[in-house]
mmCIF file of N, CA and C in Angstrom:
data_model
loop_
_atom_site.group_PDB
_atom_site.id
_atom_site.type_symbol
_atom_site.label_atom_id
_atom_site.label_comp_id
_atom_site.label_asym_id
_atom_site.label_seq_id
_atom_site.Cartn_x
_atom_site.Cartn_y
_atom_site.Cartn_z
ATOM 1 N N MET Y 469 -22.508 -6.071 -5.153
ATOM 2 C CA MET Y 469 -21.737 -6.736 -6.169
ATOM 3 C C MET Y 469 -20.588 -7.535 -5.602
ATOM 4 N N ALA Y 470 -20.374 -8.659 -5.683
ATOM 5 C CA ALA Y 470 -19.457 -9.545 -5.020
ATOM 6 C C ALA Y 470 -18.102 -9.176 -5.753
ATOM 7 N N PRO Y 471 -17.063 -9.150 -4.917
ATOM 8 C CA PRO Y 471 -15.784 -8.863 -5.329
ATOM 9 C C PRO Y 471 -15.122 -9.869 -6.167
ATOM 10 N N THR Y 472 -14.325 -9.370 -7.168
ATOM 11 C CA THR Y 472 -13.710 -10.341 -7.882
ATOM 12 C C THR Y 472 -12.579 -11.285 -7.205
ATOM 13 N N THR Y 473 -12.028 -12.132 -7.824
ATOM 14 C CA THR Y 473 -10.948 -12.954 -7.201
ATOM 15 C C THR Y 473 -9.811 -12.074 -6.631
ATOM 16 N N ASP Y 474 -9.523 -11.316 -7.661
ATOM 17 C CA ASP Y 474 -8.230 -10.261 -7.456
ATOM 18 C C ASP Y 474 -8.646 -9.428 -6.341
ATOM 19 N N GLN Y 475 -9.751 -9.034 -6.218
ATOM 20 C CA GLN Y 475 -10.215 -8.040 -5.345
ATOM 21 C C GLN Y 475 -10.303 -8.760 -3.905
ATOM 22 N N GLN Y 476 -10.921 -9.881 -3.882
ATOM 23 C CA GLN Y 476 -10.904 -10.604 -2.600
ATOM 24 C C GLN Y 476 -9.499 -10.972 -2.151
ATOM 25 N N HIS Y 477 -8.594 -11.249 -3.097
ATOM 26 C CA HIS Y 477 -7.377 -11.681 -2.464
ATOM 27 C C HIS Y 477 -6.640 -10.584 -1.968
ATOM 28 N N ALA Y 478 -6.832 -9.312 -2.383
ATOM 29 C CA ALA Y 478 -6.073 -8.278 -1.986
ATOM 30 C C ALA Y 478 -6.962 -7.695 -0.595
ATOM 31 N N ILE Y 479 -8.203 -7.733 -0.669
ATOM 32 C CA ILE Y 479 -8.868 -7.631 0.674
ATOM 33 C C ILE Y 479 -8.365 -8.553 1.736
ATOM 34 N N ASP Y 480 -8.104 -9.835 1.386
ATOM 35 C CA ASP Y 480 -7.821 -10.842 2.459
ATOM 36 C C ASP Y 480 -6.369 -10.504 2.966
ATOM 37 N N GLU Y 481 -5.395 -9.968 1.972
ATOM 38 C CA GLU Y 481 -4.148 -9.789 2.470
ATOM 39 C C GLU Y 481 -3.987 -8.661 3.403
ATOM 40 N N VAL Y 482 -4.817 -7.689 3.163
ATOM 41 C CA VAL Y 482 -5.034 -6.275 3.977
ATOM 42 C C VAL Y 482 -5.678 -6.817 5.498
ATOM 43 N N THR Y 483 -6.619 -7.732 5.260
ATOM 44 C CA THR Y 483 -7.280 -8.229 6.522
ATOM 45 C C THR Y 483 -6.161 -9.103 7.300
ATOM 46 N N ARG Y 484 -5.662 -9.807 6.694
ATOM 47 C CA ARG Y 484 -4.472 -10.578 7.552
ATOM 48 C C ARG Y 484 -3.572 -9.404 8.216
ATOM 49 N N ALA Y 485 -3.270 -8.692 7.582
ATOM 50 C CA ALA Y 485 -2.222 -7.637 8.160
ATOM 51 C C ALA Y 485 -2.932 -6.831 9.408
ATOM 52 N N LEU Y 486 -4.325 -6.525 9.188
ATOM 53 C CA LEU Y 486 -4.920 -5.864 10.286
ATOM 54 C C LEU Y 486 -4.903 -6.851 11.566
ATOM 55 N N GLU Y 487 -5.193 -8.110 11.151
ATOM 56 C CA GLU Y 487 -5.364 -9.144 12.263
ATOM 57 C C GLU Y 487 -4.123 -9.518 13.029
ATOM 58 N N ASN Y 488 -2.977 -8.889 12.440
ATOM 59 C CA ASN Y 488 -1.793 -9.125 13.069
ATOM 60 C C ASN Y 488 -1.104 -7.661 13.595
ATOM 61 N N ASN Y 489 -2.153 -6.750 13.961
ATOM 62 C CA ASN Y 489 -1.787 -5.474 14.460
ATOM 63 C C ASN Y 489 -0.952 -4.667 13.680
ATOM 64 N N ALA Y 490 -1.259 -4.620 12.448
ATOM 65 C CA ALA Y 490 -0.361 -3.825 11.537
ATOM 66 C C ALA Y 490 -0.462 -2.242 11.784
ATOM 67 N N LYS Y 491 0.604 -1.548 11.757
ATOM 68 C CA LYS Y 491 0.431 -0.178 12.051
ATOM 69 C C LYS Y 491 0.524 0.579 10.454
ATOM 70 N N PHE Y 492 1.281 -0.242 9.708
ATOM 71 C CA PHE Y 492 1.476 0.600 8.174
ATOM 72 C C PHE Y 492 1.523 -0.678 7.090
ATOM 73 N N ILE Y 493 0.583 -0.541 6.323
ATOM 74 C CA ILE Y 493 0.301 -1.747 5.237
ATOM 75 C C ILE Y 493 0.700 -1.025 4.189
ATOM 76 N N TYR Y 494 1.539 -1.805 3.140
ATOM 77 C CA TYR Y 494 1.799 -1.243 1.845
ATOM 78 C C TYR Y 494 1.915 -2.563 0.702
ATOM 79 N N TRP Y 495 1.895 -1.957 -0.451
ATOM 80 C CA TRP Y 495 2.099 -2.966 -1.488
ATOM 81 C C TRP Y 495 3.559 -3.145 -1.789
ATOM 82 N N ASP Y 496 3.957 -4.355 -1.790
ATOM 83 C CA ASP Y 496 5.240 -4.689 -2.042
ATOM 84 C C ASP Y 496 5.512 -5.156 -3.634
ATOM 85 N N HIS Y 497 6.042 -4.205 -4.376
ATOM 86 C CA HIS Y 497 6.162 -4.634 -5.768
ATOM 87 C C HIS Y 497 7.220 -5.712 -6.198
ATOM 88 N N ILE Y 498 7.950 -6.174 -5.098
ATOM 89 C CA ILE Y 498 9.088 -7.105 -5.407
ATOM 90 C C ILE Y 498 8.318 -8.599 -5.284
ATOM 91 N N SER Y 499 7.486 -8.645 -3.987
ATOM 92 C CA SER Y 499 6.875 -10.017 -3.782
ATOM 93 C C SER Y 499 5.520 -9.953 -4.328
ATOM 94 N N HIS Y 500 4.947 -8.904 -5.009
ATOM 95 C CA HIS Y 500 3.502 -8.786 -5.544
ATOM 96 C C HIS Y 500 2.624 -9.123 -4.378
ATOM 97 N N ARG Y 501 2.716 -8.676 -3.403
ATOM 98 C CA ARG Y 501 1.688 -8.722 -2.286
ATOM 99 C C ARG Y 501 1.665 -7.695 -1.082
ATOM 100 N N PHE Y 502 0.640 -7.644 -0.454
ATOM 101 C CA PHE Y 502 0.694 -6.612 0.710
ATOM 102 C C PHE Y 502 1.473 -7.143 1.824
ATOM 103 N N ASP Y 503 2.207 -6.220 2.347
ATOM 104 C CA ASP Y 503 3.208 -6.453 3.594
ATOM 105 C C ASP Y 503 2.797 -5.394 4.725
ATOM 106 N N TYR Y 504 3.423 -5.432 5.639
ATOM 107 C CA TYR Y 504 3.266 -4.668 6.740
ATOM 108 C C TYR Y 504 4.180 -4.535 7.851
ATOM 109 N N PHE Y 505 4.214 -3.544 8.557
ATOM 110 C CA PHE Y 505 4.931 -3.115 9.776
ATOM 111 C C PHE Y 505 4.019 -3.212 11.026
ATOM 112 N N ARG Y 506 4.472 -3.668 12.130
ATOM 113 C CA ARG Y 506 3.810 -3.654 13.376
ATOM 114 C C ARG Y 506 4.640 -2.780 14.384
ATOM 115 N N HIS Y 507 3.922 -2.368 15.498
ATOM 116 C CA HIS Y 507 4.745 -1.366 16.481
ATOM 117 C C HIS Y 507 6.155 -1.905 16.536
ATOM 118 N N GLN Y 508 6.331 -3.021 16.977
ATOM 119 C CA GLN Y 508 7.666 -3.655 17.268
ATOM 120 C C GLN Y 508 8.710 -3.576 16.287
ATOM 121 N N ASP Y 509 8.196 -3.346 14.889
ATOM 122 C CA ASP Y 509 8.991 -3.226 13.615
ATOM 123 C C ASP Y 509 9.486 -1.671 13.372
ATOM 124 N N ASN Y 510 9.634 -0.812 14.568
ATOM 125 C CA ASN Y 510 9.868 0.477 14.400
ATOM 126 C C ASN Y 510 11.038 0.738 13.532
ATOM 127 N N ASN Y 511 12.223 0.170 13.943
ATOM 128 C CA ASN Y 511 13.458 0.387 13.244
ATOM 129 C C ASN Y 511 13.425 0.123 11.757
ATOM 130 N N SER Y 512 12.585 -1.131 11.301
ATOM 131 C CA SER Y 512 12.701 -1.541 9.958
ATOM 132 C C SER Y 512 11.694 -0.443 9.180
ATOM 133 N N PHE Y 513 10.610 -0.045 9.949
ATOM 134 C CA PHE Y 513 9.616 1.081 9.277
ATOM 135 C C PHE Y 513 10.436 2.416 8.928
ATOM 136 N N LYS Y 514 11.186 2.685 10.042
ATOM 137 C CA LYS Y 514 12.015 4.077 9.650
ATOM 138 C C LYS Y 514 13.056 3.851 8.602
ATOM 139 N N GLU Y 515 13.657 2.656 8.496
ATOM 140 C CA GLU Y 515 14.340 2.551 7.195
ATOM 141 C C GLU Y 515 13.692 2.315 5.874
ATOM 142 N N TYR Y 516 12.552 1.779 5.991
ATOM 143 C CA TYR Y 516 11.530 1.666 4.892
ATOM 144 C C TYR Y 516 11.345 3.235 4.529
ATOM 145 N N ILE Y 517 10.888 3.975 5.398
ATOM 146 C CA ILE Y 517 10.278 5.366 4.998
ATOM 147 C C ILE Y 517 11.582 6.151 4.552
ATOM 148 N N LYS Y 518 12.745 5.971 5.066
ATOM 149 C CA LYS Y 518 13.914 6.556 4.687
ATOM 150 C C LYS Y 518 14.260 6.351 3.238
ATOM 151 N N ASN Y 519 14.238 5.075 2.928
ATOM 152 C CA ASN Y 519 14.430 4.423 1.379
ATOM 153 C C ASN Y 519 13.318 5.201 0.642
ATOM 154 N N LEU Y 520 12.109 5.332 0.914
ATOM 155 C CA LEU Y 520 10.999 5.987 0.060
ATOM 156 C C LEU Y 520 11.284 7.414 -0.204
ATOM 157 N N LYS Y 521 11.824 8.050 0.971
ATOM 158 C CA LYS Y 521 12.275 9.479 0.908
ATOM 159 C C LYS Y 521 13.352 9.552 -0.188
ATOM 160 N N HIS Y 522 14.311 8.543 0.066
ATOM 161 C CA HIS Y 522 15.459 8.597 -0.980
ATOM 162 C C HIS Y 522 15.057 8.373 -2.273
ATOM 163 N N LEU Y 523 14.082 7.557 -2.658
ATOM 164 C CA LEU Y 523 13.728 7.338 -4.039
ATOM 165 C C LEU Y 523 12.975 8.759 -4.434
ATOM 166 N N THR Y 524 12.094 9.482 -3.653
ATOM 167 C CA THR Y 524 11.526 10.768 -3.983
ATOM 168 C C THR Y 524 12.576 11.843 -4.236
ATOM 169 N N LEU Y 525 13.560 11.957 -3.459
ATOM 170 C CA LEU Y 525 14.453 13.127 -3.438
ATOM 171 C C LEU Y 525 15.785 12.885 -4.061
ATOM 172 N N VAL Y 526 16.452 11.830 -4.013
ATOM 173 C CA VAL Y 526 17.655 11.668 -4.653
ATOM 174 C C VAL Y 526 17.662 10.998 -5.856
ATOM 175 N N VAL Y 527 17.143 9.658 -6.240
ATOM 176 C CA VAL Y 527 16.897 9.067 -7.405
ATOM 177 C C VAL Y 527 16.085 9.839 -8.276
ATOM 178 N N ASN Y 528 16.717 9.780 -9.643
ATOM 179 C CA ASN Y 528 15.883 10.593 -10.652
ATOM 180 C C ASN Y 528 14.537 10.538 -10.984
ATOM 181 N N GLY Y 529 13.568 11.158 -10.115
ATOM 182 C CA GLY Y 529 12.295 10.906 -10.308
ATOM 183 C C GLY Y 529 11.601 9.534 -10.246
ATOM 184 N N GLU Y 530 12.199 8.672 -9.521
ATOM 185 C CA GLU Y 530 11.581 7.199 -9.278
ATOM 186 C C GLU Y 530 10.136 7.481 -8.726
ATOM 187 N N VAL Y 531 10.033 8.024 -7.816
ATOM 188 C CA VAL Y 531 8.590 8.318 -7.199
ATOM 189 C C VAL Y 531 8.206 9.804 -7.928
ATOM 190 N N LEU Y 532 7.101 9.759 -8.378
ATOM 191 C CA LEU Y 532 6.502 10.835 -9.076
ATOM 192 C C LEU Y 532 5.707 11.814 -8.124
ATOM 193 N N GLU Y 533 4.951 11.009 -7.178
ATOM 194 C CA GLU Y 533 3.916 11.829 -6.538
ATOM 195 C C GLU Y 533 3.422 11.100 -5.283
ATOM 196 N N ILE Y 534 3.436 11.753 -4.143
ATOM 197 C CA ILE Y 534 2.903 11.111 -2.930
ATOM 198 C C ILE Y 534 1.774 11.959 -2.456
ATOM 199 N N THR Y 535 0.545 11.251 -2.223
ATOM 200 C CA THR Y 535 -0.704 12.026 -1.622
ATOM 201 C C THR Y 535 -1.508 10.846 -0.815
ATOM 202 N N THR Y 536 -2.563 11.500 -0.500
ATOM 203 C CA THR Y 536 -3.737 10.773 0.290
ATOM 204 C C THR Y 536 -4.911 10.559 -0.546
ATOM 205 N N ASP Y 537 -5.612 9.571 0.055
ATOM 206 C CA ASP Y 537 -6.806 9.381 -0.602
ATOM 207 C C ASP Y 537 -7.927 9.402 0.614
ATOM 208 N N PRO Y 538 -9.221 9.472 0.173
ATOM 209 C CA PRO Y 538 -10.133 9.535 1.160
ATOM 210 C C PRO Y 538 -10.175 8.088 2.096
ATOM 211 N N PRO Y 539 -10.449 8.196 3.210
ATOM 212 C CA PRO Y 539 -10.524 6.897 4.150
ATOM 213 C C PRO Y 539 -11.686 5.867 3.557
ATOM 214 N N PHE Y 540 -11.482 4.534 3.971
ATOM 215 C CA PHE Y 540 -12.419 3.570 3.543
ATOM 216 C C PHE Y 540 -12.314 2.581 4.577
ATOM 217 N N LYS Y 541 -13.371 1.674 4.684
ATOM 218 C CA LYS Y 541 -13.281 0.581 5.709
ATOM 219 C C LYS Y 541 -13.202 -0.865 4.941
ATOM 220 N N ILE Y 542 -12.379 -1.704 5.870
ATOM 221 C CA ILE Y 542 -12.324 -3.020 5.369
ATOM 222 C C ILE Y 542 -12.615 -3.700 6.554
ATOM 223 N N ASN Y 543 -13.770 -4.591 6.642
ATOM 224 C CA ASN Y 543 -14.159 -5.387 7.587
ATOM 225 C C ASN Y 543 -14.211 -4.495 8.877
ATOM 226 N N GLY Y 544 -15.012 -3.269 8.783
ATOM 227 C CA GLY Y 544 -15.088 -2.520 9.973
ATOM 228 C C GLY Y 544 -14.176 -1.578 10.415
ATOM 229 N N ILE Y 545 -12.898 -1.752 9.866
ATOM 230 C CA ILE Y 545 -11.822 -1.027 10.338
ATOM 231 C C ILE Y 545 -11.435 0.175 9.430
ATOM 232 N N THR Y 546 -11.194 1.224 9.705
ATOM 233 C CA THR Y 546 -11.011 2.341 8.699
ATOM 234 C C THR Y 546 -9.579 2.459 8.274
ATOM 235 N N ILE Y 547 -9.355 2.515 7.116
ATOM 236 C CA ILE Y 547 -8.025 2.381 6.466
ATOM 237 C C ILE Y 547 -7.599 4.100 6.122
ATOM 238 N N PHE Y 548 -6.762 4.637 6.324
ATOM 239 C CA PHE Y 548 -6.287 6.090 5.764
ATOM 240 C C PHE Y 548 -5.084 5.705 4.943
ATOM 241 N N PRO Y 549 -5.449 5.929 3.672
ATOM 242 C CA PRO Y 549 -4.381 5.468 2.640
ATOM 243 C C PRO Y 549 -3.510 6.699 2.128
ATOM 244 N N MET Y 550 -2.310 6.400 2.088
ATOM 245 C CA MET Y 550 -1.397 7.306 1.366
ATOM 246 C C MET Y 550 -1.036 6.531 0.169
ATOM 247 N N ILE Y 551 -0.964 7.150 -0.987
ATOM 248 C CA ILE Y 551 -0.835 6.572 -2.277
ATOM 249 C C ILE Y 551 0.307 7.264 -2.931
ATOM 250 N N VAL Y 552 1.248 6.266 -3.524
ATOM 251 C CA VAL Y 552 2.525 6.957 -4.023
ATOM 252 C C VAL Y 552 2.359 6.424 -5.642
ATOM 253 N N LYS Y 553 2.947 7.174 -6.366
ATOM 254 C CA LYS Y 553 2.866 7.067 -7.997
ATOM 255 C C LYS Y 553 4.548 6.952 -8.363
ATOM 256 N N PHE Y 554 4.914 5.666 -8.723
ATOM 257 C CA PHE Y 554 6.270 5.398 -9.114
ATOM 258 C C PHE Y 554 6.026 5.479 -10.558
ATOM 259 N N LYS Y 555 7.592 5.731 -10.977
ATOM 260 C CA LYS Y 555 7.737 5.742 -12.575
ATOM 261 C C LYS Y 555 7.485 4.553 -13.116
ATOM 262 N N ASN Y 556 6.764 4.242 -14.197
ATOM 263 C CA ASN Y 556 6.694 3.022 -14.853
ATOM 264 C C ASN Y 556 6.392 1.748 -13.920
ATOM 265 N N CYS Y 557 5.418 1.897 -12.979
ATOM 266 C CA CYS Y 557 5.260 0.750 -12.115
ATOM 267 C C CYS Y 557 3.764 0.810 -11.677
ATOM 268 N N PRO Y 558 2.911 0.048 -12.512
ATOM 269 C CA PRO Y 558 1.722 0.027 -12.274
ATOM 270 C C PRO Y 558 1.296 -0.813 -11.000
ATOM 271 N N CYS Y 559 0.068 -0.580 -10.408
ATOM 272 C CA CYS Y 559 -0.016 -1.477 -9.278
ATOM 273 C C CYS Y 559 -1.726 -1.594 -9.137
ATOM 274 N N PRO Y 560 -2.234 -2.693 -9.773
ATOM 275 C CA PRO Y 560 -3.694 -2.787 -9.716
ATOM 276 C C PRO Y 560 -4.367 -3.173 -8.324
ATOM 277 N N SER Y 561 -3.387 -3.512 -7.441
ATOM 278 C CA SER Y 561 -3.860 -3.820 -6.283
ATOM 279 C C SER Y 561 -4.846 -2.827 -5.512
ATOM 280 N N TYR Y 562 -4.164 -1.614 -5.677
ATOM 281 C CA TYR Y 562 -5.054 -0.521 -4.887
ATOM 282 C C TYR Y 562 -6.669 -0.368 -5.601
ATOM 283 N N MET Y 563 -6.741 -0.556 -6.828
ATOM 284 C CA MET Y 563 -7.924 -0.508 -7.488
ATOM 285 C C MET Y 563 -8.849 -1.671 -6.778
ATOM 286 N N HIS Y 564 -8.164 -2.890 -6.601
ATOM 287 C CA HIS Y 564 -8.824 -4.069 -6.004
ATOM 288 C C HIS Y 564 -9.279 -3.904 -4.509
ATOM 289 N N VAL Y 565 -8.477 -3.141 -3.673
ATOM 290 C CA VAL Y 565 -8.904 -3.085 -2.367
ATOM 291 C C VAL Y 565 -9.929 -2.178 -2.254
ATOM 292 N N ARG Y 566 -9.752 -0.787 -2.960
ATOM 293 C CA ARG Y 566 -11.000 0.072 -2.975
ATOM 294 C C ARG Y 566 -12.228 -0.474 -3.581
ATOM 295 N N ARG Y 567 -12.063 -1.522 -4.501
ATOM 296 C CA ARG Y 567 -13.211 -2.003 -5.161
ATOM 297 C C ARG Y 567 -13.983 -0.963 -6.097
ATOM 298 N N LYS Y 568 -12.891 -0.435 -6.706
ATOM 299 C CA LYS Y 568 -13.259 0.728 -7.747
ATOM 300 C C LYS Y 568 -13.035 0.089 -9.140
ATOM 301 N N SER Y 569 -14.037 0.500 -10.059
ATOM 302 C CA SER Y 569 -13.934 -0.013 -11.447
ATOM 303 C C SER Y 569 -12.989 0.811 -12.346
ATOM 304 N N THR Y 570 -12.744 2.092 -11.860
ATOM 305 C CA THR Y 570 -11.879 3.142 -12.541
ATOM 306 C C THR Y 570 -10.500 2.527 -12.309
ATOM 307 N N ASP Y 571 -9.608 2.912 -13.304
ATOM 308 C CA ASP Y 571 -8.406 2.524 -13.289
ATOM 309 C C ASP Y 571 -7.353 3.417 -12.389
ATOM 310 N N ASN Y 572 -7.125 2.875 -11.227
ATOM 311 C CA ASN Y 572 -6.045 3.487 -10.155
ATOM 312 C C ASN Y 572 -4.720 2.841 -10.238
ATOM 313 N N SER Y 573 -4.534 2.198 -11.233
ATOM 314 C CA SER Y 573 -3.478 1.277 -11.145
ATOM 315 C C SER Y 573 -2.083 2.125 -11.206
ATOM 316 N N LYS Y 574 -2.138 3.406 -11.443
ATOM 317 C CA LYS Y 574 -0.892 4.166 -11.304
ATOM 318 C C LYS Y 574 -0.516 4.402 -9.988
ATOM 319 N N TRP Y 575 -1.300 4.153 -9.038
ATOM 320 C CA TRP Y 575 -1.053 4.443 -7.521
ATOM 321 C C TRP Y 575 -0.510 3.028 -6.907
ATOM 322 N N THR Y 576 0.269 3.218 -5.875
ATOM 323 C CA THR Y 576 0.538 2.143 -5.105
ATOM 324 C C THR Y 576 0.040 2.536 -3.572
ATOM 325 N N PRO Y 577 -0.521 1.601 -3.024
ATOM 326 C CA PRO Y 577 -1.172 1.847 -1.547
ATOM 327 C C PRO Y 577 -0.073 1.866 -0.564
ATOM 328 N N PHE Y 578 -0.222 2.555 0.466
ATOM 329 C CA PHE Y 578 0.516 2.582 1.660
ATOM 330 C C PHE Y 578 -0.370 2.652 2.781
#
C-alpha cells in the first residue's frame, strides 16, 4: 500500500534528518515538523533533554508518560523510537512515520 501524502511527508522529513547524520530526531510541536540534533549539537541536545525532564518532573503533569516502541526501518536504517505523551497535545506524525492505521496520535516521537 502506497503511503498517503502526510505519511510520505513525515517519512521524507525523517529521511532528511538521517541524511544529515542525525543522532536524535524529534517532532517539534511549535514548527510542526521533524527536527534533529547531530553529534556536534551536543550542548543543545543536553539542554533539550534537560527541558524535557523539567516538563516531566516540575511542570504539573505536562508530560504524562515516556516509553519506547519497537524498532522499525526507514530506507534501510533502523529507528529506535522513544515516545512521549504530552497533556492535550496530539501528534499524528508518529502514526504517519510508522505507517499505522491505528490512532497513535497521543504519542510524540523522539
